[in-house]
Coordinates of C-alpha atoms in Angstrom, one line a residue:
Chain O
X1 CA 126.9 177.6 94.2
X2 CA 124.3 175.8 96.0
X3 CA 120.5 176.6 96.3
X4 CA 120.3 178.7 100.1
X5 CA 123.2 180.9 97.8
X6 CA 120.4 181.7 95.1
X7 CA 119.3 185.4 95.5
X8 CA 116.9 187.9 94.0
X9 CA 118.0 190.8 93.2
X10 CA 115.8 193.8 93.2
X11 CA 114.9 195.5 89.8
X12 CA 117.6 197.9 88.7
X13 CA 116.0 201.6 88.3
X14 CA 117.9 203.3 85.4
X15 CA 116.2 206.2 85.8
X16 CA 118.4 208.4 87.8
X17 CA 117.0 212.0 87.2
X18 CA 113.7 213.3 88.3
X19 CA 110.8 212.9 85.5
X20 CA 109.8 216.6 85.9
X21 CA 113.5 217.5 84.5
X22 CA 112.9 215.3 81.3
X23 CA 109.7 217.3 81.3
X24 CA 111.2 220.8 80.9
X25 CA 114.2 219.0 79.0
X26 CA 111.5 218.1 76.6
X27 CA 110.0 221.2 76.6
X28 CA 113.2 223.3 75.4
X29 CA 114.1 221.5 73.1
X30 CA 110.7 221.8 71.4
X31 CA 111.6 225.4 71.7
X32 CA 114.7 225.5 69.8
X33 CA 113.3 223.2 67.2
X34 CA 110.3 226.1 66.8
X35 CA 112.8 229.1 67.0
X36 CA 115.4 227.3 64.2
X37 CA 111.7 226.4 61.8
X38 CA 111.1 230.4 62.0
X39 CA 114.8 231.2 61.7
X40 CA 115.4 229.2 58.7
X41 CA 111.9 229.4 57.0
X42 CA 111.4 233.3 57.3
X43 CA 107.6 232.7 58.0
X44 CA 106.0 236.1 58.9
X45 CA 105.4 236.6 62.3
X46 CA 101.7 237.2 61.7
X47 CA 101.4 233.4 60.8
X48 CA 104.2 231.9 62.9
X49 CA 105.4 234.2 65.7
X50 CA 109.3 233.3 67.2
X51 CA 108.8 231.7 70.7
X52 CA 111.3 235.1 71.6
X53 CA 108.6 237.0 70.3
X54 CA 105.7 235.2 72.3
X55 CA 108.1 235.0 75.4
X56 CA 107.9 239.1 75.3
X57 CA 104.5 239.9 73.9
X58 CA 103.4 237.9 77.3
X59 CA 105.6 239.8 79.5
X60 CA 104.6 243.3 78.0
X61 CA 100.5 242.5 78.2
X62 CA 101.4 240.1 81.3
X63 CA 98.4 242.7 83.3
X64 CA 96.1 242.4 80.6
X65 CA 96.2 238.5 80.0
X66 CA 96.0 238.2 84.2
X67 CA 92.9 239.9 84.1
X68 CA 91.2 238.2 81.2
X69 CA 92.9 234.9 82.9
X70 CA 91.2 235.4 86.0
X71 CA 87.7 235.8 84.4
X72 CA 88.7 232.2 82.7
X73 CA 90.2 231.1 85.7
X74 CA 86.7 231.7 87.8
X75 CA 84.5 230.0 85.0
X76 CA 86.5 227.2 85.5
X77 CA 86.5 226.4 89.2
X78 CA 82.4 227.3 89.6
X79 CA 81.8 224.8 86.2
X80 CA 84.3 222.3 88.4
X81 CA 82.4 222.9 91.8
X82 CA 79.4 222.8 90.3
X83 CA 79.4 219.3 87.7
X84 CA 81.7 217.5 90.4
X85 CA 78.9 218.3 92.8
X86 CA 75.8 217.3 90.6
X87 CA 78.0 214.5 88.9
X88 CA 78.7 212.9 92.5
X89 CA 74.9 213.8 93.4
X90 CA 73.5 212.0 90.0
X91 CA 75.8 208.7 90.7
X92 CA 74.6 208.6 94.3
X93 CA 71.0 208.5 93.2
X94 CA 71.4 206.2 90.6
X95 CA 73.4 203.6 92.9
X96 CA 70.3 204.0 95.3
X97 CA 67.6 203.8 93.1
X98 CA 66.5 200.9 90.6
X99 CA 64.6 203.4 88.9
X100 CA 66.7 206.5 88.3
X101 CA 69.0 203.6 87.0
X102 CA 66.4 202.3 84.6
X103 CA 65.3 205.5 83.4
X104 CA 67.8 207.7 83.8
X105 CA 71.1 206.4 83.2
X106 CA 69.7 205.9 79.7
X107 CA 68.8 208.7 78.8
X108 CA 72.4 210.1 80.2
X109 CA 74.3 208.0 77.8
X110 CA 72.3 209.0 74.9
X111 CA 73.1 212.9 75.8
X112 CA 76.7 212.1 75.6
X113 CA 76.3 211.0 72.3
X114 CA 75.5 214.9 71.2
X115 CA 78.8 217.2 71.0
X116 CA 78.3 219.9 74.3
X117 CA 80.2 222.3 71.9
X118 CA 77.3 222.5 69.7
X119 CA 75.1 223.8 72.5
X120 CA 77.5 226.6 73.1
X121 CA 75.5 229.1 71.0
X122 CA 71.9 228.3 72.6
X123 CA 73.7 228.1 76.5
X124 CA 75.1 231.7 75.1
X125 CA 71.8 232.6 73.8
X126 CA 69.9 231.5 77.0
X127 CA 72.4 232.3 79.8
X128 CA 74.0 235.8 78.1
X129 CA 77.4 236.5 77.2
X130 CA 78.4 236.7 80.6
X131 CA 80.1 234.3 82.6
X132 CA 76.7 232.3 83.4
X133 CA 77.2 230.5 79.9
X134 CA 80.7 229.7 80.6
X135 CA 80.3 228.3 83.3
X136 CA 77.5 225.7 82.7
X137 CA 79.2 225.0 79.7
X138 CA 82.2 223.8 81.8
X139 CA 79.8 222.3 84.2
X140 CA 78.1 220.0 81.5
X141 CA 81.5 219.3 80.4
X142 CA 82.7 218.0 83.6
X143 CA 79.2 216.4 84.6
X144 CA 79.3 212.9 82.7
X145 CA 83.0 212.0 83.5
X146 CA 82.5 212.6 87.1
X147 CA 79.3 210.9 87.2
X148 CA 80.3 207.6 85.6
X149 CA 83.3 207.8 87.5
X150 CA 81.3 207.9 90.8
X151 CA 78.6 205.1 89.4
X152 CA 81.6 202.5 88.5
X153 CA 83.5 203.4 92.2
X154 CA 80.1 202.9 94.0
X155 CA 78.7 200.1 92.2
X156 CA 81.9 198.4 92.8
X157 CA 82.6 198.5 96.6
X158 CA 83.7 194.9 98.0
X159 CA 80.1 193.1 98.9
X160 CA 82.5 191.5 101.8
X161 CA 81.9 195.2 103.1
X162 CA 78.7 196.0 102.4
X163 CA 77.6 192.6 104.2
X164 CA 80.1 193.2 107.5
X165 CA 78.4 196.4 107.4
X166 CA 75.2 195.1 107.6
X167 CA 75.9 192.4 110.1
X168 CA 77.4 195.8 112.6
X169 CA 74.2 196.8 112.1
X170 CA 75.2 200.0 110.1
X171 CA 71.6 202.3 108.5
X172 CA 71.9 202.7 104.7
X173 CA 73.0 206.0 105.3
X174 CA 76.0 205.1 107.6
X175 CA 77.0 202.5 104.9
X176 CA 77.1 204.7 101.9
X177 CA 79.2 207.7 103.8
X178 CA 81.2 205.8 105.7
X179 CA 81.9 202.5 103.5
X180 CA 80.8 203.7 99.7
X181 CA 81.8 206.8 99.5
X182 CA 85.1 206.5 100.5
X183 CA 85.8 203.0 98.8
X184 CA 84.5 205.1 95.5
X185 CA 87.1 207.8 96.3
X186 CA 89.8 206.6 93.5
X187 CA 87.5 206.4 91.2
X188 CA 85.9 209.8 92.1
X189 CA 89.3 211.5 91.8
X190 CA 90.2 209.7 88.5
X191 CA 86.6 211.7 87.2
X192 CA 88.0 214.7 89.0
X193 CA 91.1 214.5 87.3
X194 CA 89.5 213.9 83.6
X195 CA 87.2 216.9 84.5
X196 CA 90.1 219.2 85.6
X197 CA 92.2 218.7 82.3
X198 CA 88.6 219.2 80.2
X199 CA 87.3 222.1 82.2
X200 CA 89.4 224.9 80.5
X201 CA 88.2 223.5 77.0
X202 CA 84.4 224.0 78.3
X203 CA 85.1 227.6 79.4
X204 CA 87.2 228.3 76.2
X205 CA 84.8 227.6 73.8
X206 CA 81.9 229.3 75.6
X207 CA 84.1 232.3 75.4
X208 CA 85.0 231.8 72.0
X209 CA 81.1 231.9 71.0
X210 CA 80.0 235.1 72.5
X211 CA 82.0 236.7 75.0
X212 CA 83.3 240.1 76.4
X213 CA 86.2 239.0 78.9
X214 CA 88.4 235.7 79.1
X215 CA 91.5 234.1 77.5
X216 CA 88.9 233.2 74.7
X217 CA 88.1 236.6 74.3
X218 CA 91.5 238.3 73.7
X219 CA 92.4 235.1 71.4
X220 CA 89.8 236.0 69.4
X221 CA 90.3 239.5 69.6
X222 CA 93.9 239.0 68.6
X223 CA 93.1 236.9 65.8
X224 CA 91.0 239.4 64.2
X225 CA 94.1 242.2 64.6
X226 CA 96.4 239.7 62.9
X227 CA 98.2 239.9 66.6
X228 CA 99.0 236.4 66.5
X229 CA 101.8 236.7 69.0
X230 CA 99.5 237.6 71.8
X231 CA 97.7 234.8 70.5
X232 CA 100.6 232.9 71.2
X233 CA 100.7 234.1 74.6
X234 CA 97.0 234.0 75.5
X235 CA 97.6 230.2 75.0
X236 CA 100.8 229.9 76.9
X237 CA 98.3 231.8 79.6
X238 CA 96.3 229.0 79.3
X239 CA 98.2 226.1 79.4
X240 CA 100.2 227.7 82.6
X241 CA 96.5 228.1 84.1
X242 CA 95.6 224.7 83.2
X243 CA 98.9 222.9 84.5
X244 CA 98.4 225.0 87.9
X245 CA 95.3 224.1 88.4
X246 CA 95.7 220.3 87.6
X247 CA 99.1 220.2 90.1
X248 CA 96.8 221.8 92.3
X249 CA 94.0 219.3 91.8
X250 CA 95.9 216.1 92.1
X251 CA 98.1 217.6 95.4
X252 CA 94.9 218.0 97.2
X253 CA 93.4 214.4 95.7
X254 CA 96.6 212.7 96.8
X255 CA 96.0 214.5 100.2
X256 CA 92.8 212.9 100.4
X257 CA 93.6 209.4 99.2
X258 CA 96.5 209.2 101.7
X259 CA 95.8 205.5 102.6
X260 CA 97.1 204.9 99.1
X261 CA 100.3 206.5 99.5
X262 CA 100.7 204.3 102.5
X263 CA 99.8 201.7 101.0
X264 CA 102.5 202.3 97.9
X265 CA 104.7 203.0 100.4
X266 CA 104.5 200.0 102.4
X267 CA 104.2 197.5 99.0
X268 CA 107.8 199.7 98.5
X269 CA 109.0 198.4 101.7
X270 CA 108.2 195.3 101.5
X271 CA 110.1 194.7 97.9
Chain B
X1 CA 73.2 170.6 125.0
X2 CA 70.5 174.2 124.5
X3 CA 70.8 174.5 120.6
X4 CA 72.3 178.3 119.6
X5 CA 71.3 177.7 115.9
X6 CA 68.9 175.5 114.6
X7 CA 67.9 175.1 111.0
X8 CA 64.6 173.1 110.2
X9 CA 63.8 172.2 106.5
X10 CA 65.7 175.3 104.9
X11 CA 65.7 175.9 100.9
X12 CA 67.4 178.4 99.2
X13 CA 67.9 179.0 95.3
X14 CA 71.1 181.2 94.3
X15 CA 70.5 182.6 90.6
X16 CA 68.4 179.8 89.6
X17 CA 70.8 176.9 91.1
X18 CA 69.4 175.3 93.9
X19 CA 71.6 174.7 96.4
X20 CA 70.1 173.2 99.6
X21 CA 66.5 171.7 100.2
X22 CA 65.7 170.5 103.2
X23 CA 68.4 171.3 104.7
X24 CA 68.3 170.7 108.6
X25 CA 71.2 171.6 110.6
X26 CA 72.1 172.2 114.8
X27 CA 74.3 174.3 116.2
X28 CA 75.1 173.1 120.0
X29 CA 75.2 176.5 122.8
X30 CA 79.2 176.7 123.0
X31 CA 80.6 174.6 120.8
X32 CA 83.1 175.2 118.2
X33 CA 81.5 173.9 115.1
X34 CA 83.3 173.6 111.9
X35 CA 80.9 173.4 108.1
X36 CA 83.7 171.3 105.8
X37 CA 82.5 170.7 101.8
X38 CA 83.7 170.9 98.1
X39 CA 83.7 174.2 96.4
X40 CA 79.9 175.5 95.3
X41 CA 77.9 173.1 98.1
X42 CA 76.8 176.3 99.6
X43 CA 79.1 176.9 102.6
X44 CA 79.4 180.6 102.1
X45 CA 76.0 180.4 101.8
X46 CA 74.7 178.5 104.6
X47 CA 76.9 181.7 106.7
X48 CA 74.6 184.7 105.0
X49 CA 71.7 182.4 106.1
X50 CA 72.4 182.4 109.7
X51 CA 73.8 185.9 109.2
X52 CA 70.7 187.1 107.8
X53 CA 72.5 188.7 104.8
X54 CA 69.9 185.9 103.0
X55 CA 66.6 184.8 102.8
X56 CA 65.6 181.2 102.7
X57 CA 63.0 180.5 100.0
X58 CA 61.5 178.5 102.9
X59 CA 61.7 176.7 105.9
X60 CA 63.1 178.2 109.2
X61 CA 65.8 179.5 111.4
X62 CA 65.7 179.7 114.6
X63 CA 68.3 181.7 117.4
X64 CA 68.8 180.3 121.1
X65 CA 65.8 181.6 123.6
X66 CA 63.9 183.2 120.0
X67 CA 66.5 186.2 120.6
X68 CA 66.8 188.5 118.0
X69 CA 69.6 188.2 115.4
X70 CA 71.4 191.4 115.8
X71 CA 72.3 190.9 118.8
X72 CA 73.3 187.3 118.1
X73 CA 75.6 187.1 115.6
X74 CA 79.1 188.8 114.3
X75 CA 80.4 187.8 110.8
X76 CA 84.0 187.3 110.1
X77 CA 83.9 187.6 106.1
X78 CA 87.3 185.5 104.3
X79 CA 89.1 188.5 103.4
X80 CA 89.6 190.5 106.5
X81 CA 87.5 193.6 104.9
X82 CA 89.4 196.2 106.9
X83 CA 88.8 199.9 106.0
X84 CA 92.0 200.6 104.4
X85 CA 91.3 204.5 105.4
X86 CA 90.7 204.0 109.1
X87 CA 93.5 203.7 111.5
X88 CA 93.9 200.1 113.1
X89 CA 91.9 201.2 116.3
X90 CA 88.8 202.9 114.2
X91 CA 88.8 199.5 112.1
X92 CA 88.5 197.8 115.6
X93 CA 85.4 199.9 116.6
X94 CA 83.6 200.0 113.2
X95 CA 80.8 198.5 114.3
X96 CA 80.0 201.8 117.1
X97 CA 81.0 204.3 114.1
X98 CA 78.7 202.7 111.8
X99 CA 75.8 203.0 114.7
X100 CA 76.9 206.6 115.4
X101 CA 78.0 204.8 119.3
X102 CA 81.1 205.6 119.4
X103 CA 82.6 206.9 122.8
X104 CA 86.0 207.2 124.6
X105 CA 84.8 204.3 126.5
X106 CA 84.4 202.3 123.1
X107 CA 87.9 203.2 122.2
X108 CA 89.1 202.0 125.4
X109 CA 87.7 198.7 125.1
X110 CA 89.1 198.1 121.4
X111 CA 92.3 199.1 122.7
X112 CA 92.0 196.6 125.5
X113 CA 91.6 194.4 122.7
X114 CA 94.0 195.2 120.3
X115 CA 96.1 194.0 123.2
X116 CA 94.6 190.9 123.8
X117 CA 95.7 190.1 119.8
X118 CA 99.0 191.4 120.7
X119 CA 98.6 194.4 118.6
X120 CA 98.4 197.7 120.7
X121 CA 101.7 199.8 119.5
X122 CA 99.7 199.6 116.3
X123 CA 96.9 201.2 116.9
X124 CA 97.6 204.3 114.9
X125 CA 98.6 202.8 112.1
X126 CA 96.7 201.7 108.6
X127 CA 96.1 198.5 107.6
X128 CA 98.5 198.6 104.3
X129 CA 101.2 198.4 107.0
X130 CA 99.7 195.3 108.3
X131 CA 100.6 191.3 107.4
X132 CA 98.4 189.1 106.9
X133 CA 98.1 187.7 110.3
X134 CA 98.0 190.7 112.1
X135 CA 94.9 192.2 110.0
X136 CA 93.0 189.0 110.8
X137 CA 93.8 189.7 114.3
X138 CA 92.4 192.7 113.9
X139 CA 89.7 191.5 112.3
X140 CA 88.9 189.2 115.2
X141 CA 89.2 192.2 117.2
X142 CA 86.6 194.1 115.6
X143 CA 84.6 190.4 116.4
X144 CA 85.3 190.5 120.0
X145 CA 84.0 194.4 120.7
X146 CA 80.4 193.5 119.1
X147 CA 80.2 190.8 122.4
X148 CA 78.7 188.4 120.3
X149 CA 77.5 185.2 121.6
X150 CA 77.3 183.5 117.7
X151 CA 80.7 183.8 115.6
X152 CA 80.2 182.8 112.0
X153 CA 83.9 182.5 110.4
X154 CA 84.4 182.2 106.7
X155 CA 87.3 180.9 105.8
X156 CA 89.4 183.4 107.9
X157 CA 93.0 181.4 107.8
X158 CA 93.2 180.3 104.3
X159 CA 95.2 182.9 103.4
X160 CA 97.9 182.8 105.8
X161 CA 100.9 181.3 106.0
X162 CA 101.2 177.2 107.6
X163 CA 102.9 179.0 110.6
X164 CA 100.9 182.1 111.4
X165 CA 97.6 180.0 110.8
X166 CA 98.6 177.7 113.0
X167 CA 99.1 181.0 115.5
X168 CA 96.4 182.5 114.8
X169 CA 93.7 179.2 115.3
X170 CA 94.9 178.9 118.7
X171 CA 94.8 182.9 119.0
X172 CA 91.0 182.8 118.1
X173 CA 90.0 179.2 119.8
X174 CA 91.3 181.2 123.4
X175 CA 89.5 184.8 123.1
X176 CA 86.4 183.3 121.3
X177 CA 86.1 180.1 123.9
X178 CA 82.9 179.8 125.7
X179 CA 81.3 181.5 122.5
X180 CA 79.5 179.5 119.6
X181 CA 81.9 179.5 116.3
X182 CA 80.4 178.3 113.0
X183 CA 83.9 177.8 111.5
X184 CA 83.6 177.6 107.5
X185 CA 86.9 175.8 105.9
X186 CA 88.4 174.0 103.3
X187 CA 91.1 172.3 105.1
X188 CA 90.0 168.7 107.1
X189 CA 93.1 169.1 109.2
X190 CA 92.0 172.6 110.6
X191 CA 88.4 171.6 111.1
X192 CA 89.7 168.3 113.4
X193 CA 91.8 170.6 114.8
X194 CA 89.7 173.2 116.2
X195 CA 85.9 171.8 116.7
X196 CA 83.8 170.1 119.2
X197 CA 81.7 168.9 115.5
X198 CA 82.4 168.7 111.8
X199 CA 79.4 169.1 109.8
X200 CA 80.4 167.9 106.4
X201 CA 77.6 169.6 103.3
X202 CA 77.1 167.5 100.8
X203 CA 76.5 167.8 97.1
X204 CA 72.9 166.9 95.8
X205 CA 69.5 167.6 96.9
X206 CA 68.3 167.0 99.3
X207 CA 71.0 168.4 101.0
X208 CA 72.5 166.3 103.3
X209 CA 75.4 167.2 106.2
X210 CA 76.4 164.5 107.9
X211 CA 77.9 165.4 111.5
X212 CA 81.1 163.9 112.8
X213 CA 81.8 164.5 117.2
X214 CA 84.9 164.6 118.3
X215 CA 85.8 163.4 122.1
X216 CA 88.8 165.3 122.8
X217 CA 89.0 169.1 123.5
X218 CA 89.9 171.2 120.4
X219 CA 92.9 173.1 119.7
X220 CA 94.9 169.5 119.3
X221 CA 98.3 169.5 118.4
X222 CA 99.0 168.2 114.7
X223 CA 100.2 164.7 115.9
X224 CA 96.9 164.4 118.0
X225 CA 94.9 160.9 117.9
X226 CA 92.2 162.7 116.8
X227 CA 93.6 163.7 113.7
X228 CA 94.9 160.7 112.6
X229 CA 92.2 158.5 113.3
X230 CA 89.1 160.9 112.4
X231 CA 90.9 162.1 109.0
X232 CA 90.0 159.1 106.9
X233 CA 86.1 158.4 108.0
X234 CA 86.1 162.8 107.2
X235 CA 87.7 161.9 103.7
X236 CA 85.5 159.8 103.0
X237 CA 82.4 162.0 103.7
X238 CA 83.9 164.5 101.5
X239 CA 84.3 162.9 98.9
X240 CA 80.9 161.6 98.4
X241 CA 79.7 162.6 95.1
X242 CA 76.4 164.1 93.7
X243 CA 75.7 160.9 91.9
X244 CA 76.6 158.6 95.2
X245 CA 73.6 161.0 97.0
X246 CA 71.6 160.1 94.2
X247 CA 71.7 156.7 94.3
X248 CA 71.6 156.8 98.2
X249 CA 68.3 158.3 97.4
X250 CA 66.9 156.1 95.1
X251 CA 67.8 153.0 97.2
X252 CA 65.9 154.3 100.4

């Protein structure tokens, strides 16, 4: 063999079944691990329901949990509108100005530092037990990760850029919406992604605290009636409403950040 | 020759480093000059300068006719800095988007362009699909549309391959001749190669930038007189040392 016959062979890929079939392969067999635990163990269905039993509860009250759902489902997307707006807002300011940056950004850290679940009783106690508590205490869930996801992304456009902007001649305003902004957009959708998987917990526990509708509400309400199965099923409510909403999320993010595809796609070719 | 550039006593201080005093420099009206020097003498540098992107801590630079430096002067920054979420063309007229100018007619005259770099059939494309060489000819595109009668070029071949550099310098010398190019490099070769003058910066203070003319017309083939016989005496100046500027210094 001589050295023009020395060839590099692409990286084999062993994996030759989609990842969302290991997923729900997963998924099953968890399933039949919990159905043979209540089968064998006899635990009362009050304290360990059969997934069977969850499976049916869910259908039977299906009209009642969509109901309670959408109430959830609405605090959600106003607290995610609302902090990914005033997140992105906050970052802007403090990349512009020196002193929202000295002052501010301080003084946001620091807040982090205090649970937002304890404030859950004073937000119930000064926004009611409607859905206005819920949903700022989604909104000050989401707030900090979309903020210092929009800080990092701005702070760090290319200053090759920034300078080639300012040599076209480009106003400060043309160079942050048209070069900034959408050299932050990765790291603005990475904070929108955090936020989406953390918005359902904000609404939750609001609920939880003082409420007269939501997903919280009936879990509560079921625990209380030793109705653990629609327990069960008020959380498989959830997590179905959560999983949408994420797919949902990071379809439309993936839309928006199509020169990355492309650019995946053409690194692909390339190999 | 009427100067284009013309630098009189500059000094600038980056983060507490000095890095030129005194430093006088000229720019010929039309000339391809290339700025050669060792890493960190402030070549990058002396580009923002005449860019405007910095300030000198004092001393003066002055544009041909006192003409304002807007309209002077396009930057060419070392990566090709290409929007990756604009199509080819809307990377080409960046310059009119940024200004909120931007017309049918604009768009017709980057894709007259993007012809002229041989590039055309890829107008709707992104610049992930892109090599190397055909982002910095769109890069040089995006140059071309501003009209500008000063070029400042940082290092925009060193990351190319021996071949498509080689392309691409003779590429840039034909669409930007009759323009001033302030052509930063590394490589001795590609500076003999391509200028009218050689400015070589360097190290110690004050700064000092000897200039080296060539006779010849640029874009010289690789086996050119030029090159052979100018690469030594360039060699030579680079690789004076701060301490050799020292004692140059102290002996005057």
């Amino acid at each position: 063999m001589n050295a023009t016959d020395v060839r590099i062979s692409k990286p084999v890929d062993t994996n030759t079944y989609p990842s969302w079939l290991s997923a729900i392969a997963a998924l099953v067999c968890m399933l039949i691990l919990w159905q043979v635990i209540v089968s064998i163990t006899q635990v009362p269905a009050f304290i360990l329901p059969a997934p069977l039993a969850v499976v049916t509860t869910f259908i039977s009250n299906f009209s009642l949990l969509a109901h309670h759902a959408s109430i959830t489902l609405m605090e959600i997307l106003f607290g995610l509108l609302l902090g990914t707006l005033l997140g992105v807002t906050s970052a802007i300011t403090l990349t512009l100005s020196t002193s929202a940056r000295r002052w501010v950004l301080p003084l946001l850290v620091v807040t982090q530092s205090l649970p937002v679940f304890a404030l859950a009783p004073l937000l119930t106690l000064w926004f009611g037990y409607g859905m206005g508590s819920k949903i700022v205490m989604a909104t000050l869930i989401i707030y900090f990760p979309v903020t210092v996801a929009t800080f990092d992304g701005l702070r760090h456009t290319s200053r090759a850029m920034i300078d080639l902007a300012r040599t076209l001649d480009a106003s400060p305003t043309a160079t942050l919406l048209q070069i900034r902004l959408p050299s932050a957009l990765p790291s603005i959708s990475s904070g929108i992604r955090v936020a989406t998987s953390v918005a359902p917990i904000g609404a939750v526990v609001g609920e939880w605290v003082g409420s007269s509708q939501g997903l919280g509400f009936v879990m509560l309400q079921a625990n209380g009636r030793m109705q653990t199965d629609l327990m069960f099923a008020a959380l498989l409510c959830l997590c179905l409403l959560a999983y949408t909403l994420y797919y949902l999320v990071n379809l439309m993010l993936d839309l928006a950040l199509y020169w990355q595809r492309d650019s995946l796609s053409a690194a692909r070719d390339i190999q | 020759m009427r100067s284009a550039i013309t630098l009189e006593s500059v000094d600038l201080t980056h983060s507490q480093h000095r890095v030129f005093k005194d430093l006088s420099m000229n720019f010929e009206k039309g000339l391809w000059h290339s700025v050669l020097g060792r890493s960190g003498v402030g070549k990058t540098s002396l580009l923002r300068l005449i860019a405007g992107l910095q300030k000198p801590d004092a001393g003066e630079i002055r544009f041909d006719n006192n003409a304002s430096l807007k309209s002077q002067v396009a930057y060419v920054p070392q990566d090709d800095s290409l929007l990756p979420w604009l199509s080819i063309v809307d990377n080409v007229q960046l310059g009119p988007r940024l200004r909120g100018e931007a017309t049918s007619a604009t768009r017709e005259r980057a894709l007259k362009l993007l012809k002229d770099v041989g590039l055309r059939e890829w107008r709707d494309n992104l610049p992930a699909t892109l090599s190397g060489g055909m982002r910095q000819r769109v890069a040089l595109a995006r140059t071309l549309l501003e009209n500008p009668p000063v070029v400042l070029m940082d290092e925009p071949f060193s990351r190319l391959d021996a071949i498509t550099r080689h392309e691409l310098q003779g590429v840039a010398f034909e669409l930007l001749r009759g323009r001033t190019v302030i052509l930063v490099t590394h490589d001795p070769a590609e500076a003999l190669r391509l200028s009218h003058k050689v400015h070589v910066l360097q190290p110690g203070i004050p700064s000092r930038c000897p200039t080296l003319e060539l006779e010849s017309q640029p874009l010289r083939g690789i086996e050119s007189d030029v090159l052979m016989q100018q690469l030594p005496q360039l060699w030579r100046l680079l690789e004076v040392q701060d301490s050799d500027a020292i004692e140059a210094n102290s002996t005057s």
